[in-house]
């Protein structure tokens, strides 16, 4: 059951990050989940604590969201040459 919750929360984080970075029209649900999970990992490395640690609190949610936004900014920088 925790895998399903992990995927849902990762999808929500990826979706919110794609809205903030204005890439929502280019991404599907699968890519949103990947962005959310990888972004949570990046946020955990930079700030400590993320949804991948198993505890979901508002702080870990925000750390994961910031990590996902950073990931999308890096992807935009590489693909387009600008963060947007």
CSV table of N, CA and C in Angstrom, one decimal:
chain,number,residue,atom,x,y,z
A,1,UNK,N,0.8,-1.2,0.0
A,1,UNK,CA,0.0,0.0,0.0
A,1,UNK,C,0.9,1.3,0.0
A,2,UNK,N,2.0,1.2,0.6
A,2,UNK,CA,2.9,2.4,0.7
A,2,UNK,C,3.4,2.8,-0.7
A,3,UNK,N,3.6,1.8,-1.6
A,3,UNK,CA,4.0,2.1,-2.9
A,3,UNK,C,3.0,2.9,-3.7
A,4,UNK,N,1.7,2.6,-3.5
A,4,UNK,CA,0.7,3.3,-4.2
A,4,UNK,C,0.6,4.8,-3.6
A,5,UNK,N,0.7,5.0,-2.3
A,5,UNK,CA,0.8,6.3,-1.8
A,5,UNK,C,2.0,7.1,-2.3
A,6,UNK,N,3.1,6.4,-2.3
A,6,UNK,CA,4.4,7.0,-2.8
A,6,UNK,C,4.2,7.5,-4.3
A,7,UNK,N,3.6,6.7,-5.1
A,7,UNK,CA,3.3,7.1,-6.5
A,7,UNK,C,2.3,8.2,-6.6
A,8,UNK,N,1.3,8.2,-5.8
A,8,UNK,CA,0.3,9.2,-5.9
A,8,UNK,C,0.9,10.6,-5.4
A,9,UNK,N,1.6,10.6,-4.3
A,9,UNK,CA,2.2,11.8,-3.8
A,9,UNK,C,3.3,12.3,-4.8
A,10,UNK,N,4.1,11.4,-5.3
A,10,UNK,CA,5.1,11.7,-6.3
A,10,UNK,C,4.4,12.4,-7.6
A,11,UNK,N,3.3,11.8,-8.0
A,11,UNK,CA,2.5,12.4,-9.1
A,11,UNK,C,2.0,13.8,-8.8
A,12,UNK,N,1.5,14.0,-7.6
A,12,UNK,CA,1.0,15.3,-7.2
A,12,UNK,C,2.1,16.3,-7.2
A,13,UNK,N,3.2,15.9,-6.6
A,13,UNK,CA,4.4,16.8,-6.5
A,13,UNK,C,4.9,17.2,-7.9
A,14,UNK,N,5.0,16.2,-8.8
A,14,UNK,CA,5.4,16.4,-10.2
A,14,UNK,C,4.5,17.3,-10.9
A,15,UNK,N,3.2,17.1,-10.7
A,15,UNK,CA,2.2,17.9,-11.3
A,15,UNK,C,2.2,19.4,-10.9
A,16,UNK,N,2.4,19.6,-9.6
A,16,UNK,CA,2.5,20.9,-9.0
A,16,UNK,C,3.7,21.6,-9.5
A,17,UNK,N,4.8,20.9,-9.6
A,17,UNK,CA,6.1,21.5,-10.1
A,17,UNK,C,6.0,21.8,-11.5
A,18,UNK,N,5.3,21.0,-12.3
A,18,UNK,CA,5.1,21.3,-13.7
A,18,UNK,C,4.2,22.5,-14.0
A,19,UNK,N,3.3,22.7,-13.1
A,19,UNK,CA,2.5,23.9,-13.2
A,19,UNK,C,3.3,25.2,-12.8
A,20,UNK,N,4.1,25.1,-11.8
A,20,UNK,CA,5.0,26.2,-11.4
A,20,UNK,C,5.9,26.6,-12.5
A,21,UNK,N,6.5,25.5,-13.2
A,21,UNK,CA,7.5,25.8,-14.2
A,21,UNK,C,6.9,25.9,-15.6
A,22,UNK,N,5.6,25.9,-15.7
A,22,UNK,CA,4.8,26.0,-16.9
A,22,UNK,C,5.2,24.9,-18.0
A,23,UNK,N,5.4,23.7,-17.6
A,23,UNK,CA,5.6,22.6,-18.5
A,23,UNK,C,4.5,21.6,-18.4
A,24,UNK,N,3.4,21.9,-17.8
A,24,UNK,CA,2.3,21.0,-17.6
A,24,UNK,C,1.8,20.4,-18.9
A,25,UNK,N,1.7,21.2,-19.9
A,25,UNK,CA,1.1,20.7,-21.2
A,25,UNK,C,2.0,19.7,-21.9
A,26,UNK,N,3.3,19.7,-21.6
A,26,UNK,CA,4.2,18.8,-22.2
A,26,UNK,C,4.4,17.5,-21.5
A,27,UNK,N,3.9,17.3,-20.3
A,27,UNK,CA,4.1,16.1,-19.5
A,27,UNK,C,2.8,15.4,-19.3
A,28,UNK,N,2.9,14.1,-19.2
A,28,UNK,CA,1.8,13.2,-18.9
A,28,UNK,C,1.9,12.8,-17.5
A,29,UNK,N,1.0,11.9,-17.0
A,29,UNK,CA,1.0,11.5,-15.6
A,29,UNK,C,2.3,10.7,-15.3
A,30,UNK,N,2.7,9.9,-16.2
A,30,UNK,CA,3.9,9.1,-16.0
A,30,UNK,C,5.2,9.9,-15.7
A,31,UNK,N,5.3,11.0,-16.5
A,31,UNK,CA,6.5,11.9,-16.4
A,31,UNK,C,6.3,12.7,-15.1
A,32,UNK,N,5.1,13.1,-14.7
A,32,UNK,CA,4.8,13.8,-13.5
A,32,UNK,C,5.3,12.9,-12.3
A,33,UNK,N,5.0,11.6,-12.3
A,33,UNK,CA,5.4,10.7,-11.2
A,33,UNK,C,6.9,10.7,-11.1
A,34,UNK,N,7.5,10.5,-12.3
A,34,UNK,CA,9.0,10.4,-12.3
A,34,UNK,C,9.6,11.7,-11.8
A,35,UNK,N,9.1,12.9,-12.2
A,35,UNK,CA,9.6,14.2,-11.8
A,35,UNK,C,9.4,14.3,-10.3
A,36,UNK,N,8.3,13.9,-9.8
A,36,UNK,CA,8.0,14.0,-8.3
A,36,UNK,C,8.9,13.1,-7.5
A,37,UNK,N,9.2,11.9,-7.9
A,37,UNK,CA,10.0,11.0,-7.2
A,37,UNK,C,11.5,11.4,-7.2
A,38,UNK,N,12.0,11.7,-8.4
A,38,UNK,CA,13.4,12.2,-8.6
A,38,UNK,C,13.6,13.5,-7.9
A,39,UNK,N,12.6,14.4,-8.0
A,39,UNK,CA,12.7,15.7,-7.3
A,39,UNK,C,12.7,15.6,-5.8
A,40,UNK,N,11.9,14.6,-5.3
A,40,UNK,CA,12.0,14.3,-3.9
A,40,UNK,C,13.4,13.9,-3.4
A,41,UNK,N,14.0,13.1,-4.3
A,41,UNK,CA,15.4,12.6,-4.0
A,41,UNK,C,16.3,13.8,-4.0
A,42,UNK,N,16.2,14.6,-5.0
A,42,UNK,CA,17.1,15.8,-5.1
A,42,UNK,C,16.9,16.8,-3.9
A,43,UNK,N,15.6,17.0,-3.6
A,43,UNK,CA,15.3,17.9,-2.4
A,43,UNK,C,15.8,17.3,-1.1
A,44,UNK,N,15.8,15.9,-1.0
A,44,UNK,CA,16.3,15.3,0.2
A,44,UNK,C,17.8,15.4,0.3
A,45,UNK,N,18.5,15.4,-0.9
A,45,UNK,CA,19.9,15.5,-0.8
A,45,UNK,C,20.3,16.9,-0.5
A,46,UNK,N,19.6,17.9,-1.0
A,46,UNK,CA,19.9,19.3,-0.7
A,46,UNK,C,19.5,19.8,0.7
A,47,UNK,N,18.3,19.4,1.1
A,47,UNK,CA,17.7,20.0,2.3
A,47,UNK,C,17.5,19.0,3.4
A,48,UNK,N,17.5,17.7,3.1
A,48,UNK,CA,17.3,16.7,4.1
A,48,UNK,C,15.8,16.5,4.3
A,49,UNK,N,15.4,15.2,4.4
A,49,UNK,CA,14.0,14.9,4.6
A,49,UNK,C,13.2,15.0,3.3
A,50,UNK,N,12.5,13.9,2.9
A,50,UNK,CA,11.7,14.0,1.7
A,50,UNK,C,10.7,12.9,1.8
A,51,UNK,N,9.8,12.8,0.8
A,51,UNK,CA,8.7,11.7,0.9
A,51,UNK,C,9.3,10.3,0.7
A,52,UNK,N,10.5,10.2,0.2
A,52,UNK,CA,11.1,8.9,0.0
A,52,UNK,C,11.6,8.3,1.4
A,53,UNK,N,11.6,9.1,2.4
A,53,UNK,CA,12.0,8.6,3.7
A,53,UNK,C,10.9,7.8,4.4
A,54,UNK,N,9.7,7.9,3.8
A,54,UNK,CA,8.6,7.2,4.4
A,54,UNK,C,7.6,8.0,5.3
A,55,UNK,N,8.0,9.2,5.6
A,55,UNK,CA,7.2,10.1,6.5
A,55,UNK,C,6.8,11.3,5.6
A,56,UNK,N,5.5,11.5,5.5
A,56,UNK,CA,4.9,12.6,4.7
A,56,UNK,C,4.4,13.6,5.6
A,57,UNK,N,5.0,14.7,5.7
A,57,UNK,CA,4.6,15.9,6.5
A,57,UNK,C,4.6,17.1,5.5
A,58,UNK,N,4.0,18.2,6.0
A,58,UNK,CA,4.1,19.4,5.1
A,58,UNK,C,5.5,19.8,4.8
A,59,UNK,N,6.4,19.7,5.7
A,59,UNK,CA,7.8,20.0,5.4
A,59,UNK,C,8.5,19.1,4.4
A,60,UNK,N,8.3,17.8,4.5
A,60,UNK,CA,8.8,16.9,3.5
A,60,UNK,C,8.2,17.1,2.2
A,61,UNK,N,6.9,17.4,2.2
A,61,UNK,CA,6.2,17.7,0.9
A,61,UNK,C,6.8,18.9,0.2
A,62,UNK,N,7.0,20.0,1.0
A,62,UNK,CA,7.6,21.2,0.4
A,62,UNK,C,9.1,21.0,-0.1
A,63,UNK,N,9.8,20.2,0.7
A,63,UNK,CA,11.2,19.9,0.3
A,63,UNK,C,11.2,19.1,-1.0
A,64,UNK,N,10.3,18.2,-1.2
A,64,UNK,CA,10.1,17.4,-2.4
A,64,UNK,C,9.7,18.2,-3.5
A,65,UNK,N,8.8,19.2,-3.3
A,65,UNK,CA,8.3,20.1,-4.3
A,65,UNK,C,9.4,21.0,-4.8
A,66,UNK,N,10.2,21.5,-3.9
A,66,UNK,CA,11.3,22.4,-4.3
A,66,UNK,C,12.3,21.5,-5.1
A,67,UNK,N,12.6,20.3,-4.7
A,67,UNK,CA,13.5,19.5,-5.5
A,67,UNK,C,13.0,19.2,-6.9
A,68,UNK,N,11.7,19.0,-7.0
A,68,UNK,CA,11.1,18.8,-8.3
A,68,UNK,C,11.2,20.0,-9.2
A,69,UNK,N,11.0,21.2,-8.6
A,69,UNK,CA,11.1,22.4,-9.3
A,69,UNK,C,12.5,22.6,-9.8
A,70,UNK,N,13.5,22.3,-9.0
A,70,UNK,CA,14.9,22.4,-9.3
A,70,UNK,C,15.2,21.4,-10.5
A,71,UNK,N,14.7,20.2,-10.4
A,71,UNK,CA,14.9,19.3,-11.5
A,71,UNK,C,14.3,19.8,-12.8
A,72,UNK,N,13.1,20.3,-12.8
A,72,UNK,CA,12.5,20.9,-14.0
A,72,UNK,C,13.3,22.1,-14.5
A,73,UNK,N,13.8,22.9,-13.6
A,73,UNK,CA,14.6,24.0,-14.1
A,73,UNK,C,15.9,23.6,-14.8
A,74,UNK,N,16.5,22.5,-14.2
A,74,UNK,CA,17.7,22.0,-14.9
A,74,UNK,C,17.4,21.4,-16.3
A,75,UNK,N,16.3,20.7,-16.3
A,75,UNK,CA,15.9,20.1,-17.6
A,75,UNK,C,15.6,21.2,-18.6
A,76,UNK,N,14.9,22.3,-18.2
A,76,UNK,CA,14.6,23.4,-19.1
A,76,UNK,C,15.9,24.1,-19.6
A,77,UNK,N,16.8,24.2,-18.6
A,77,UNK,CA,18.1,24.9,-19.0
A,77,UNK,C,18.8,24.1,-20.0
A,78,UNK,N,18.8,22.7,-19.9
A,78,UNK,CA,19.5,21.9,-20.8
A,78,UNK,C,18.8,21.9,-22.2
A,79,UNK,N,17.5,21.7,-22.2
A,79,UNK,CA,16.7,21.6,-23.4
A,79,UNK,C,16.6,22.9,-24.2
A,80,UNK,N,16.4,24.0,-23.5
A,80,UNK,CA,16.1,25.3,-24.2
A,80,UNK,C,17.1,26.3,-24.0
A,81,UNK,N,18.0,26.2,-23.1
A,81,UNK,CA,19.0,27.2,-22.8
A,81,UNK,C,18.5,28.3,-21.9
A,82,UNK,N,17.3,28.1,-21.3
A,82,UNK,CA,16.8,29.1,-20.4
A,82,UNK,C,15.9,28.4,-19.4
A,83,UNK,N,15.9,28.9,-18.2
A,83,UNK,CA,15.1,28.3,-17.1
A,83,UNK,C,13.6,28.6,-17.3
A,84,UNK,N,13.3,29.8,-17.8
A,84,UNK,CA,11.9,30.3,-18.1
A,84,UNK,C,11.5,31.1,-16.9
